[in-house]
Amino acid sequence: MAAPVAPAPAPAAEERGGRASIPERTLRTDRWWVAPLISFVVLFAFVVYATWAAFVNRNFYYKPYLSPFYSPCLSTNCASPHAGNVGVPPHLSIFGSWWGISPAIIVLIFPLGFRLTCYYYRRAYYRSFWFSPPACAVAEPHKSYSGETRFPLILQNIHRYFFFLGLILNCILTYDAVLGFGKHPDGGHFGLGTAILVVNATLLWLYSISCHSCRHIIGGRLKHFSKHPIRFRMWGVVSRLNQRHMQLAWASLIFVALTDLYIRLAASGTLGHGGWI
Ligand code: FES
């Protein structure tokens, strides 16, 4: 009687065209978790601060500085006593009362939509909040992956429209920075708040212009750059800025919160009433 033949071993996953399975979650030995941890801490702190600042609905104006969280001033609430020790001038108030709702809640929809759908921030919060994946070559805990092809993540594609809305907001914040030079009747003023508003507007412009959508709008869909020399030059500038998009995203995010904080401290009297403010 012939001896039973042992079954042939199953082919390895790589041979079947699949992924090799390894017991370790990752073979990386560096501190890959530092970057997602920093992203989590900074983004979480910003969300907490921005939520509080948006709902508190006061101390967002100190003549001539208006907080970027409350600009443009949409409501006559801005001129109410709740606005801080100095109300927003009526010409900055666009609509009537919003029944006591903080105008910042409406204003912040646009910059938050812009940042939430930003290609860089998507990478940052997918990694730090959803572990999808936490880092390159580190296994994620999720069983399936559908990318951004289904609801709700397919909505990330509206980023290009938020880009245009963000440009409008940048124009408004630039106008606010110009108003920051006009505290006195003769128009001349330059305080720390003026410089802060100017830097804030500059960082927001740099962040917007370095946007991937901006780069595509300027240089995309062209078959021959040689026939579009101006767009080619603009595309070159935007491409160079685009290499710094991550840094500009963080710098503009942190600085916009610091700008609001500075105006809040000035409006509440914490900084005193010196001319340097
Ligand atoms: S990709 Fe980041 S703002 Fe557009």
PDB file of C-alpha atoms and ligand atoms in Angstrom:
ATOM      1  CA  MET A   1       0.000   0.000   0.000  1.00  0.00           C
ATOM      2  CA  ALA A   2       1.408   3.362  -1.048  1.00  0.00           C
ATOM      3  CA  ALA A   3       2.258   5.883   1.702  1.00  0.00           C
ATOM      4  CA  PRO A   4      -0.063   8.952   1.796  1.00  0.00           C
ATOM      5  CA  VAL A   5       1.384  11.945  -0.014  1.00  0.00           C
ATOM      6  CA  ALA A   6       1.657  15.124   2.035  1.00  0.00           C
ATOM      7  CA  PRO A   7      -0.326  18.019   0.496  1.00  0.00           C
ATOM      8  CA  ALA A   8       1.784  20.676  -1.176  1.00  0.00           C
ATOM      9  CA  PRO A   9       2.257  23.803   1.000  1.00  0.00           C
ATOM     10  CA  ALA A  10      -0.019  26.696   0.089  1.00  0.00           C
ATOM     11  CA  PRO A  11       1.762  29.374  -1.938  1.00  0.00           C
ATOM     12  CA  ALA A  12       2.961  32.394   0.021  1.00  0.00           C
ATOM     13  CA  ALA A  13       0.809  35.508  -0.074  1.00  0.00           C
ATOM     14  CA  GLU A  14       3.378  37.288  -2.260  1.00  0.00           C
ATOM     15  CA  GLU A  15       3.213  34.440  -4.787  1.00  0.00           C
ATOM     16  CA  ARG A  16      -0.586  34.727  -4.896  1.00  0.00           C
ATOM     17  CA  GLY A  17      -0.237  38.397  -5.698  1.00  0.00           C
ATOM     18  CA  GLY A  18      -1.370  39.526  -2.222  1.00  0.00           C
ATOM     19  CA  ARG A  19       0.491  41.161   0.618  1.00  0.00           C
ATOM     20  CA  ALA A  20       2.876  39.269   2.818  1.00  0.00           C
ATOM     21  CA  SER A  21       1.491  39.027   6.305  1.00  0.00           C
ATOM     22  CA  ILE A  22       3.838  39.782   9.163  1.00  0.00           C
ATOM     23  CA  PRO A  23       2.941  39.581  12.840  1.00  0.00           C
ATOM     24  CA  GLU A  24       4.437  42.999  13.634  1.00  0.00           C
ATOM     25  CA  ARG A  25       2.373  46.100  13.069  1.00  0.00           C
ATOM     26  CA  THR A  26       5.395  47.727  11.498  1.00  0.00           C
ATOM     27  CA  LEU A  27       9.048  47.012  10.928  1.00  0.00           C
ATOM     28  CA  ARG A  28       9.950  50.660  11.345  1.00  0.00           C
ATOM     29  CA  THR A  29      12.306  51.320  14.211  1.00  0.00           C
ATOM     30  CA  ASP A  30      12.295  55.121  14.094  1.00  0.00           C
ATOM     31  CA  ARG A  31       9.933  57.310  16.129  1.00  0.00           C
ATOM     32  CA  TRP A  32       7.245  57.375  13.418  1.00  0.00           C
ATOM     33  CA  TRP A  33       4.551  58.219  15.969  1.00  0.00           C
ATOM     34  CA  VAL A  34       5.984  61.663  16.814  1.00  0.00           C
ATOM     35  CA  ALA A  35       4.600  63.472  13.724  1.00  0.00           C
ATOM     36  CA  PRO A  36       1.005  62.179  14.066  1.00  0.00           C
ATOM     37  CA  LEU A  37       1.104  62.878  17.799  1.00  0.00           C
ATOM     38  CA  ILE A  38       2.172  66.506  17.226  1.00  0.00           C
ATOM     39  CA  SER A  39      -0.522  66.870  14.550  1.00  0.00           C
ATOM     40  CA  PHE A  40      -3.129  65.521  16.956  1.00  0.00           C
ATOM     41  CA  VAL A  41      -2.125  67.817  19.817  1.00  0.00           C
ATOM     42  CA  VAL A  42      -1.950  71.001  17.693  1.00  0.00           C
ATOM     43  CA  LEU A  43      -5.147  70.330  15.736  1.00  0.00           C
ATOM     44  CA  PHE A  44      -7.051  69.339  18.876  1.00  0.00           C
ATOM     45  CA  ALA A  45      -5.857  72.463  20.716  1.00  0.00           C
ATOM     46  CA  PHE A  46      -6.866  74.646  17.764  1.00  0.00           C
ATOM     47  CA  VAL A  47     -10.340  73.090  17.546  1.00  0.00           C
ATOM     48  CA  VAL A  48     -10.903  73.596  21.275  1.00  0.00           C
ATOM     49  CA  TYR A  49      -9.692  77.226  21.197  1.00  0.00           C
ATOM     50  CA  ALA A  50     -11.555  78.131  17.982  1.00  0.00           C
ATOM     51  CA  THR A  51     -14.800  76.593  19.274  1.00  0.00           C
ATOM     52  CA  TRP A  52     -14.555  78.540  22.514  1.00  0.00           C
ATOM     53  CA  ALA A  53     -13.618  81.777  20.720  1.00  0.00           C
ATOM     54  CA  ALA A  54     -16.457  81.372  18.233  1.00  0.00           C
ATOM     55  CA  PHE A  55     -19.127  80.815  20.876  1.00  0.00           C
ATOM     56  CA  VAL A  56     -17.971  83.376  23.430  1.00  0.00           C
ATOM     57  CA  ASN A  57     -19.086  86.265  21.144  1.00  0.00           C
ATOM     58  CA  ARG A  58     -17.222  89.049  22.922  1.00  0.00           C
ATOM     59  CA  ASN A  59     -13.833  90.812  23.085  1.00  0.00           C
ATOM     60  CA  PHE A  60     -13.174  90.336  19.384  1.00  0.00           C
ATOM     61  CA  TYR A  61     -12.736  94.023  18.528  1.00  0.00           C
ATOM     62  CA  TYR A  62     -10.245  96.523  19.870  1.00  0.00           C
ATOM     63  CA  LYS A  63     -10.187  99.626  17.750  1.00  0.00           C
ATOM     64  CA  PRO A  64      -8.993  99.368  15.010  1.00  0.00           C
ATOM     65  CA  TYR A  65      -8.369  95.607  15.196  1.00  0.00           C
ATOM     66  CA  LEU A  66     -11.041  93.035  14.355  1.00  0.00           C
ATOM     67  CA  SER A  67     -10.417  89.366  15.115  1.00  0.00           C
ATOM     68  CA  PRO A  68     -10.101  87.200  11.973  1.00  0.00           C
ATOM     69  CA  PHE A  69     -12.566  84.761  13.557  1.00  0.00           C
ATOM     70  CA  TYR A  70     -15.256  87.470  13.418  1.00  0.00           C
ATOM     71  CA  SER A  71     -14.399  89.050  10.067  1.00  0.00           C
ATOM     72  CA  PRO A  72     -16.331  90.088   8.111  1.00  0.00           C
ATOM     73  CA  CYS A  73     -18.583  91.335  10.873  1.00  0.00           C
ATOM     74  CA  LEU A  74     -21.935  89.851   9.815  1.00  0.00           C
ATOM     75  CA  SER A  75     -24.172  90.937  12.627  1.00  0.00           C
ATOM     76  CA  THR A  76     -25.206  94.017  14.552  1.00  0.00           C
ATOM     77  CA  ASN A  77     -24.216  91.905  17.542  1.00  0.00           C
ATOM     78  CA  CYS A  78     -20.742  93.175  16.767  1.00  0.00           C
ATOM     79  CA  ALA A  79     -21.784  96.624  17.926  1.00  0.00           C
ATOM     80  CA  SER A  80     -23.420  95.367  21.098  1.00  0.00           C
ATOM     81  CA  PRO A  81     -21.903  95.770  24.555  1.00  0.00           C
ATOM     82  CA  HIS A  82     -21.030  92.064  24.380  1.00  0.00           C
ATOM     83  CA  ALA A  83     -18.463  92.862  21.700  1.00  0.00           C
ATOM     84  CA  GLY A  84     -15.956  93.980  24.289  1.00  0.00           C
ATOM     85  CA  ASN A  85     -15.004  97.396  25.550  1.00  0.00           C
ATOM     86  CA  VAL A  86     -15.223  98.955  22.091  1.00  0.00           C
ATOM     87  CA  GLY A  87     -17.916  98.015  19.573  1.00  0.00           C
ATOM     88  CA  VAL A  88     -17.294  97.296  15.920  1.00  0.00           C
ATOM     89  CA  PRO A  89     -18.023 100.341  13.735  1.00  0.00           C
ATOM     90  CA  PRO A  90     -21.348 100.016  11.906  1.00  0.00           C
ATOM     91  CA  HIS A  91     -19.700 100.027   8.460  1.00  0.00           C
ATOM     92  CA  LEU A  92     -18.180  96.652   9.286  1.00  0.00           C
ATOM     93  CA  SER A  93     -21.538  95.128  10.148  1.00  0.00           C
ATOM     94  CA  ILE A  94     -23.134  93.611   7.047  1.00  0.00           C
ATOM     95  CA  PHE A  95     -26.430  92.138   8.245  1.00  0.00           C
ATOM     96  CA  GLY A  96     -28.864  92.602  11.087  1.00  0.00           C
ATOM     97  CA  SER A  97     -29.029  90.569  14.254  1.00  0.00           C
ATOM     98  CA  TRP A  98     -28.673  86.784  14.058  1.00  0.00           C
ATOM     99  CA  TRP A  99     -30.889  86.333  17.100  1.00  0.00           C
ATOM    100  CA  GLY A 100     -27.962  86.264  19.445  1.00  0.00           C
ATOM    101  CA  ILE A 101     -25.981  83.665  17.483  1.00  0.00           C
ATOM    102  CA  SER A 102     -22.282  84.419  17.447  1.00  0.00           C
ATOM    103  CA  PRO A 103     -21.363  85.672  13.941  1.00  0.00           C
ATOM    104  CA  ALA A 104     -18.094  83.733  14.168  1.00  0.00           C
ATOM    105  CA  ILE A 105     -20.042  80.476  13.820  1.00  0.00           C
ATOM    106  CA  ILE A 106     -21.160  81.560  10.347  1.00  0.00           C
ATOM    107  CA  VAL A 107     -17.815  83.109   9.380  1.00  0.00           C
ATOM    108  CA  LEU A 108     -15.740  80.095  10.409  1.00  0.00           C
ATOM    109  CA  ILE A 109     -17.634  77.696   8.124  1.00  0.00           C
ATOM    110  CA  PHE A 110     -15.580  78.955   5.167  1.00  0.00           C
ATOM    111  CA  PRO A 111     -11.995  78.838   6.498  1.00  0.00           C
ATOM    112  CA  LEU A 112     -12.711  75.574   8.288  1.00  0.00           C
ATOM    113  CA  GLY A 113     -14.177  74.069   5.108  1.00  0.00           C
ATOM    114  CA  PHE A 114     -11.069  75.216   3.248  1.00  0.00           C
ATOM    115  CA  ARG A 115      -8.696  73.696   5.786  1.00  0.00           C
ATOM    116  CA  LEU A 116     -10.668  70.516   6.414  1.00  0.00           C
ATOM    117  CA  THR A 117     -10.618  69.670   2.700  1.00  0.00           C
ATOM    118  CA  CYS A 118      -6.985  70.779   2.212  1.00  0.00           C
ATOM    119  CA  TYR A 119      -4.852  67.992   0.756  1.00  0.00           C
ATOM    120  CA  TYR A 120      -2.190  68.437   3.430  1.00  0.00           C
ATOM    121  CA  TYR A 121      -4.569  68.580   6.400  1.00  0.00           C
ATOM    122  CA  ARG A 122      -6.367  65.509   5.078  1.00  0.00           C
ATOM    123  CA  ARG A 123      -3.104  63.612   5.343  1.00  0.00           C
ATOM    124  CA  ALA A 124      -2.477  65.055   8.806  1.00  0.00           C
ATOM    125  CA  TYR A 125      -5.819  64.218  10.347  1.00  0.00           C
ATOM    126  CA  TYR A 126      -6.289  60.890   8.551  1.00  0.00           C
ATOM    127  CA  ARG A 127      -3.033  59.847  10.199  1.00  0.00           C
ATOM    128  CA  SER A 128      -3.380  61.433  13.612  1.00  0.00           C
ATOM    129  CA  PHE A 129      -7.114  61.015  14.307  1.00  0.00           C
ATOM    130  CA  TRP A 130      -8.150  57.996  12.187  1.00  0.00           C
ATOM    131  CA  PHE A 131      -4.853  56.056  11.997  1.00  0.00           C
ATOM    132  CA  SER A 132      -5.577  55.541   8.329  1.00  0.00           C
ATOM    133  CA  PRO A 133      -2.686  54.794   8.297  1.00  0.00           C
ATOM    134  CA  PRO A 134      -0.827  56.381  11.238  1.00  0.00           C
ATOM    135  CA  ALA A 135       2.363  56.617   9.138  1.00  0.00           C
ATOM    136  CA  CYS A 136       4.024  55.162   6.062  1.00  0.00           C
ATOM    137  CA  ALA A 137       4.639  51.401   6.382  1.00  0.00           C
ATOM    138  CA  VAL A 138       2.595  51.169   9.598  1.00  0.00           C
ATOM    139  CA  ALA A 139      -0.487  48.945   9.492  1.00  0.00           C
ATOM    140  CA  GLU A 140      -3.804  50.616  10.091  1.00  0.00           C
ATOM    141  CA  PRO A 141      -6.457  49.109  12.364  1.00  0.00           C
ATOM    142  CA  HIS A 142      -9.238  49.343   9.752  1.00  0.00           C
ATOM    143  CA  LYS A 143     -10.300  46.232   7.863  1.00  0.00           C
ATOM    144  CA  SER A 144     -11.384  47.912   4.639  1.00  0.00           C
ATOM    145  CA  TYR A 145     -10.400  50.964   2.664  1.00  0.00           C
ATOM    146  CA  SER A 146     -12.619  52.794   0.197  1.00  0.00           C
ATOM    147  CA  GLY A 147     -10.498  55.900  -0.227  1.00  0.00           C
ATOM    148  CA  GLU A 148     -12.338  59.103  -1.007  1.00  0.00           C
ATOM    149  CA  THR A 149     -14.654  57.561  -3.569  1.00  0.00           C
ATOM    150  CA  ARG A 150     -17.782  57.330  -1.410  1.00  0.00           C
ATOM    151  CA  PHE A 151     -19.885  59.566   0.782  1.00  0.00           C
ATOM    152  CA  PRO A 152     -18.911  61.350   2.974  1.00  0.00           C
ATOM    153  CA  LEU A 153     -15.240  61.547   1.966  1.00  0.00           C
ATOM    154  CA  ILE A 154     -16.090  62.148  -1.681  1.00  0.00           C
ATOM    155  CA  LEU A 155     -17.126  65.625  -0.501  1.00  0.00           C
ATOM    156  CA  GLN A 156     -13.413  66.378  -0.078  1.00  0.00           C
ATOM    157  CA  ASN A 157     -13.496  67.189  -3.791  1.00  0.00           C
ATOM    158  CA  ILE A 158     -15.202  70.517  -3.093  1.00  0.00           C
ATOM    159  CA  HIS A 159     -11.819  71.834  -1.935  1.00  0.00           C
ATOM    160  CA  ARG A 160     -11.329  73.816  -5.166  1.00  0.00           C
ATOM    161  CA  TYR A 161     -14.526  75.790  -4.447  1.00  0.00           C
ATOM    162  CA  PHE A 162     -13.472  76.487  -0.870  1.00  0.00           C
ATOM    163  CA  PHE A 163     -10.221  77.754  -2.366  1.00  0.00           C
ATOM    164  CA  PHE A 164     -12.089  80.561  -4.154  1.00  0.00           C
ATOM    165  CA  LEU A 165     -14.136  81.370  -1.040  1.00  0.00           C
ATOM    166  CA  GLY A 166     -10.875  81.477   0.915  1.00  0.00           C
ATOM    167  CA  LEU A 167      -9.497  84.063  -1.509  1.00  0.00           C
ATOM    168  CA  ILE A 168     -12.482  86.328  -0.791  1.00  0.00           C
ATOM    169  CA  LEU A 169     -11.858  85.942   2.919  1.00  0.00           C
ATOM    170  CA  ASN A 170      -8.167  86.776   2.408  1.00  0.00           C
ATOM    171  CA  CYS A 171      -9.185  90.030   0.681  1.00  0.00           C
ATOM    172  CA  ILE A 172     -11.387  90.913   3.645  1.00  0.00           C
ATOM    173  CA  LEU A 173      -8.636  90.141   6.164  1.00  0.00           C
ATOM    174  CA  THR A 174      -6.188  92.195   4.118  1.00  0.00           C
ATOM    175  CA  TYR A 175      -8.650  95.083   4.299  1.00  0.00           C
ATOM    176  CA  ASP A 176      -8.805  94.567   8.077  1.00  0.00           C
ATOM    177  CA  ALA A 177      -5.009  94.793   8.187  1.00  0.00           C
ATOM    178  CA  VAL A 178      -5.155  98.096   6.286  1.00  0.00           C
ATOM    179  CA  LEU A 179      -7.753  99.365   8.765  1.00  0.00           C
ATOM    180  CA  GLY A 180      -5.249  98.445  11.478  1.00  0.00           C
ATOM    181  CA  PHE A 181      -3.214 101.499  10.426  1.00  0.00           C
ATOM    182  CA  GLY A 182      -6.066 103.910  11.131  1.00  0.00           C
ATOM    183  CA  LYS A 183      -6.699 104.303  14.832  1.00  0.00           C
ATOM    184  CA  HIS A 184      -6.382 108.074  15.106  1.00  0.00           C
ATOM    185  CA  PRO A 185      -8.408 110.778  13.338  1.00  0.00           C
ATOM    186  CA  ASP A 186      -5.350 111.659  11.260  1.00  0.00           C
ATOM    187  CA  GLY A 187      -5.170 108.040  10.150  1.00  0.00           C
ATOM    188  CA  GLY A 188      -1.664 107.315  11.388  1.00  0.00           C
ATOM    189  CA  HIS A 189      -1.216 104.325  13.659  1.00  0.00           C
ATOM    190  CA  PHE A 190       1.160 101.424  13.918  1.00  0.00           C
ATOM    191  CA  GLY A 191       0.883  99.169  16.910  1.00  0.00           C
ATOM    192  CA  LEU A 192       1.803  95.576  17.619  1.00  0.00           C
ATOM    193  CA  GLY A 193      -1.742  94.665  16.589  1.00  0.00           C
ATOM    194  CA  THR A 194      -1.187  96.292  13.174  1.00  0.00           C
ATOM    195  CA  ALA A 195       1.913  94.181  12.601  1.00  0.00           C
ATOM    196  CA  ILE A 196       0.090  91.059  13.764  1.00  0.00           C
ATOM    197  CA  LEU A 197      -2.802  91.665  11.357  1.00  0.00           C
ATOM    198  CA  VAL A 198      -0.366  92.247   8.471  1.00  0.00           C
ATOM    199  CA  VAL A 199       1.587  89.049   9.216  1.00  0.00           C
ATOM    200  CA  ASN A 200      -1.670  87.127   9.611  1.00  0.00           C
ATOM    201  CA  ALA A 201      -2.985  88.274   6.230  1.00  0.00           C
ATOM    202  CA  THR A 202       0.390  87.549   4.578  1.00  0.00           C
ATOM    203  CA  LEU A 203       0.531  84.010   5.963  1.00  0.00           C
ATOM    204  CA  LEU A 204      -3.045  83.338   4.844  1.00  0.00           C
ATOM    205  CA  TRP A 205      -2.233  84.515   1.310  1.00  0.00           C
ATOM    206  CA  LEU A 206       0.900  82.356   1.200  1.00  0.00           C
ATOM    207  CA  TYR A 207      -1.052  79.352   2.459  1.00  0.00           C
ATOM    208  CA  SER A 208      -3.782  79.884  -0.168  1.00  0.00           C
ATOM    209  CA  ILE A 209      -1.408  80.505  -3.066  1.00  0.00           C
ATOM    210  CA  SER A 210       0.620  77.408  -2.192  1.00  0.00           C
ATOM    211  CA  CYS A 211      -2.580  75.310  -2.407  1.00  0.00           C
ATOM    212  CA  HIS A 212      -2.500  72.287  -4.719  1.00  0.00           C
ATOM    213  CA  SER A 213      -5.779  73.398  -6.320  1.00  0.00           C
ATOM    214  CA  CYS A 214      -4.292  76.833  -6.998  1.00  0.00           C
ATOM    215  CA  ARG A 215      -1.326  75.180  -8.705  1.00  0.00           C
ATOM    216  CA  HIS A 216      -3.675  73.148 -10.875  1.00  0.00           C
ATOM    217  CA  ILE A 217      -5.891  76.133 -11.691  1.00  0.00           C
ATOM    218  CA  ILE A 218      -2.854  78.125 -12.832  1.00  0.00           C
ATOM    219  CA  GLY A 219      -0.856  75.469 -14.651  1.00  0.00           C
ATOM    220  CA  GLY A 220      -3.160  72.501 -15.127  1.00  0.00           C
ATOM    221  CA  ARG A 221      -4.731  71.337 -18.405  1.00  0.00           C
ATOM    222  CA  LEU A 222      -2.086  73.079 -20.489  1.00  0.00           C
ATOM    223  CA  LYS A 223      -0.533  71.043 -23.270  1.00  0.00           C
ATOM    224  CA  HIS A 224       2.244  73.508 -24.084  1.00  0.00           C
ATOM    225  CA  PHE A 225       3.707  75.799 -21.455  1.00  0.00           C
ATOM    226  CA  SER A 226       5.631  77.512 -24.252  1.00  0.00           C
ATOM    227  CA  LYS A 227       2.358  78.989 -25.525  1.00  0.00           C
ATOM    228  CA  HIS A 228       1.443  80.351 -22.080  1.00  0.00           C
ATOM    229  CA  PRO A 229       4.608  82.033 -20.748  1.00  0.00           C
ATOM    230  CA  ILE A 230       2.825  84.099 -18.087  1.00  0.00           C
ATOM    231  CA  ARG A 231       0.950  81.115 -16.697  1.00  0.00           C
ATOM    232  CA  PHE A 232       4.198  79.149 -16.805  1.00  0.00           C
ATOM    233  CA  ARG A 233       5.981  81.748 -14.690  1.00  0.00           C
ATOM    234  CA  MET A 234       3.074  81.946 -12.237  1.00  0.00           C
ATOM    235  CA  TRP A 235       2.995  78.153 -12.082  1.00  0.00           C
ATOM    236  CA  GLY A 236       6.712  78.151 -11.249  1.00  0.00           C
ATOM    237  CA  VAL A 237       6.183  80.563  -8.351  1.00  0.00           C
ATOM    238  CA  VAL A 238       3.193  78.625  -7.032  1.00  0.00           C
ATOM    239  CA  SER A 239       5.086  75.327  -7.384  1.00  0.00           C
ATOM    240  CA  ARG A 240       7.959  76.654  -5.288  1.00  0.00           C
ATOM    241  CA  LEU A 241       5.513  77.809  -2.609  1.00  0.00           C
ATOM    242  CA  ASN A 242       3.666  74.509  -2.890  1.00  0.00           C
ATOM    243  CA  GLN A 243       6.802  72.739  -1.626  1.00  0.00           C
ATOM    244  CA  ARG A 244       6.308  74.655   1.632  1.00  0.00           C
ATOM    245  CA  HIS A 245       2.566  74.061   1.843  1.00  0.00           C
ATOM    246  CA  MET A 246       2.799  71.979   5.020  1.00  0.00           C
ATOM    247  CA  GLN A 247       4.831  74.613   6.862  1.00  0.00           C
ATOM    248  CA  LEU A 248       2.533  77.390   5.653  1.00  0.00           C
ATOM    249  CA  ALA A 249      -0.515  75.392   6.729  1.00  0.00           C
ATOM    250  CA  TRP A 250       0.780  75.124  10.295  1.00  0.00           C
ATOM    251  CA  ALA A 251       2.162  78.662  10.492  1.00  0.00           C
ATOM    252  CA  SER A 252      -1.057  80.278   9.240  1.00  0.00           C
ATOM    253  CA  LEU A 253      -3.232  78.085  11.475  1.00  0.00           C
ATOM    254  CA  ILE A 254      -1.301  78.879  14.641  1.00  0.00           C
ATOM    255  CA  PHE A 255      -0.912  82.555  13.790  1.00  0.00           C
ATOM    256  CA  VAL A 256      -4.607  83.110  13.105  1.00  0.00           C
ATOM    257  CA  ALA A 257      -5.375  81.758  16.584  1.00  0.00           C
ATOM    258  CA  LEU A 258      -2.663  83.968  18.112  1.00  0.00           C
ATOM    259  CA  THR A 259      -4.121  86.987  16.280  1.00  0.00           C
ATOM    260  CA  ASP A 260      -7.531  86.333  17.793  1.00  0.00           C
ATOM    261  CA  LEU A 261      -5.929  85.827  21.202  1.00  0.00           C
ATOM    262  CA  TYR A 262      -3.999  89.106  21.002  1.00  0.00           C
ATOM    263  CA  ILE A 263      -7.093  91.140  20.076  1.00  0.00           C
ATOM    264  CA  ARG A 264      -9.051  89.324  22.791  1.00  0.00           C
ATOM    265  CA  LEU A 265      -6.445  90.219  25.417  1.00  0.00           C
ATOM    266  CA  ALA A 266      -6.385  93.838  24.219  1.00  0.00           C
ATOM    267  CA  ALA A 267     -10.199  94.137  24.168  1.00  0.00           C
ATOM    268  CA  SER A 268     -10.549  92.652  27.637  1.00  0.00           C
ATOM    269  CA  GLY A 269      -8.031  95.172  29.047  1.00  0.00           C
ATOM    270  CA  THR A 270      -5.499  92.485  29.986  1.00  0.00           C
ATOM    271  CA  LEU A 271      -2.764  94.279  27.992  1.00  0.00           C
ATOM    272  CA  GLY A 272      -3.573  97.707  29.470  1.00  0.00           C
ATOM    273  CA  HIS A 273      -4.159 100.691  27.202  1.00  0.00           C
ATOM    274  CA  GLY A 274      -0.710 101.635  25.929  1.00  0.00           C
ATOM    275  CA  GLY A 275      -0.192 103.201  22.513  1.00  0.00           C
ATOM    276  CA  TRP A 276       2.018 100.270  21.505  1.00  0.00           C
ATOM    277  CA  ILE A 277      -0.998  97.925  21.432  1.00  0.00           C
TER     278      ILE A 277
HETATM  279  S1  FES B   1      -4.216  71.799  -0.741  1.00  0.00           S
HETATM  280 FE1  FES B   1      -4.012  72.769   1.151  1.00  0.00          FE
HETATM  281  S2  FES B   1      -5.154  74.577   0.897  1.00  0.00           S
HETATM  282 FE2  FES B   1      -5.438  73.534  -0.993  1.00  0.00          FE
END
